[in-house]
């Protein structure tokens, strides 16, 4: 673990050479890796922090060339201008014989003949770079789906970036990209990568979108390794990194109590598709569409998760079979509690439609969740602790999409590796005895072809306040079986 303080003062005057402060500690960290890690992933925004304007980020930007040029910045740091950050990253990889993945800022000159050219004459991109064991730049990715990042531009189209190693084929994208088809799904479905590298600055949103919850579910739903390095900044609700395999998490860390980061180290399978334990393909609607819904409940009510209006029905008994529908999505649940806590209420919910304020992404969600209090109007609000255990649960839905991500979240925002599975007919079921106390059991579907058409650019920046950031970095290191 190491800490790099990025100071954004009253006037946001930045000193470019301070962006290198992280690497001395990082080098010490890598030297301490005695267990044979072959690739290390660092978070989005780890070197500079955030809350920039286009002008204040510019001193930090470097020209990042196409990897086809065959450049080793450690050996030739001035080939593409002033590139101290890239030179240090390259030397870090070269001197330690390890692949290094980092998130930096790229600048590309443009001119008045380009109608999209910004006023300062440069495109500015949120950029991931990868250096191999010789220090050579082997991959460059410009983030497409920005989130409150006015300092950066959107590339003309999503980039599908892969690179090959002796230990597998890798793809790479950043943070908000994971919620969209391109580049995330295309890299797995069309380019057949074994592992996704994922720097992120992820803000946790209960009950469905905490980092460890959604990222582990995405790895399982897409049946691919996912290496997630998240910023650790508890005051901004940012924590949660992990190494996720197609069948279960290998290692993860979630900590909202301290300012301490952590190095995660784990082995994953070289090419998971060739493994005898590789999960079978799932028909997510097979079970739910094959039988009549359970008898309807008269007490179905509307509630909200964020701004999405769900239809809910209460789990009023210790055990039962429930169905709740919204439009063409019906969610079916069979369950049995070990004991029903008197001061805890659970509901089954269904939502299908365009998500949130922006009405941009089309979601289909079936979820069983704990309400914040016994008042049903609190169902869907964030809650972090629970006492109720379930002997059995089986959740399914009549999904119209093949892209569904199974989530099980335990009390105090822990995952549940080895305690649930997805059957080939689309049922999410528990296994290996009673569960630990449950917060949510969800099937999170993304129907990409029903997304609203838009000009990418992500979410606009609505805040102008300056920020003093103590950036606590979570690093992911990978061993290969």
mmCIF file of N, CA and C in Angstrom, residues 50 122 139 177 191 201 260 268 282 354 412 422:
data_model
loop_
_atom_site.group_PDB
_atom_site.id
_atom_site.type_symbol
_atom_site.label_atom_id
_atom_site.label_comp_id
_atom_site.label_asym_id
_atom_site.label_seq_id
_atom_site.Cartn_x
_atom_site.Cartn_y
_atom_site.Cartn_z
ATOM 1 N N UNK A 50 -8.641 14.299 -9.483
ATOM 2 C CA UNK A 50 -9.664 14.717 -10.431
ATOM 3 C C UNK A 50 -10.188 16.099 -10.027
ATOM 4 N N UNK A 122 -6.006 20.993 -28.938
ATOM 5 C CA UNK A 122 -5.645 19.640 -28.520
ATOM 6 C C UNK A 122 -6.896 18.856 -28.105
ATOM 7 N N UNK A 139 -0.029 -1.175 -25.252
ATOM 8 C CA UNK A 139 -1.459 -0.891 -25.393
ATOM 9 C C UNK A 139 -1.745 0.526 -24.928
ATOM 10 N N UNK A 177 -17.182 2.686 -18.647
ATOM 11 C CA UNK A 177 -17.281 1.864 -19.867
ATOM 12 C C UNK A 177 -17.938 0.516 -19.610
ATOM 13 N N UNK A 191 -13.669 -10.416 -29.513
ATOM 14 C CA UNK A 191 -12.209 -10.498 -29.515
ATOM 15 C C UNK A 191 -11.683 -11.589 -28.592
ATOM 16 N N UNK A 201 -12.352 4.632 -10.927
ATOM 17 C CA UNK A 201 -12.596 5.484 -9.755
ATOM 18 C C UNK A 201 -14.095 5.366 -9.482
ATOM 19 N N UNK A 260 -6.727 3.045 4.679
ATOM 20 C CA UNK A 260 -5.635 2.157 4.283
ATOM 21 C C UNK A 260 -5.962 1.455 2.973
ATOM 22 N N UNK A 268 -4.911 -16.556 -11.277
ATOM 23 C CA UNK A 268 -6.077 -16.860 -12.102
ATOM 24 C C UNK A 268 -5.655 -17.791 -13.225
ATOM 25 N N UNK A 282 -25.566 -19.709 -20.160
ATOM 26 C CA UNK A 282 -26.838 -19.643 -19.438
ATOM 27 C C UNK A 282 -27.920 -19.087 -20.351
ATOM 28 N N UNK A 354 -35.647 2.343 -19.113
ATOM 29 C CA UNK A 354 -34.462 3.198 -19.166
ATOM 30 C C UNK A 354 -34.144 3.717 -17.771
ATOM 31 N N UNK A 412 -22.684 -6.016 5.714
ATOM 32 C CA UNK A 412 -21.457 -5.229 5.747
ATOM 33 C C UNK A 412 -20.739 -5.222 4.403
ATOM 34 N N UNK A 422 -25.242 -20.116 -10.595
ATOM 35 C CA UNK A 422 -26.247 -19.869 -11.621
ATOM 36 C C UNK A 422 -26.435 -21.147 -12.414
#
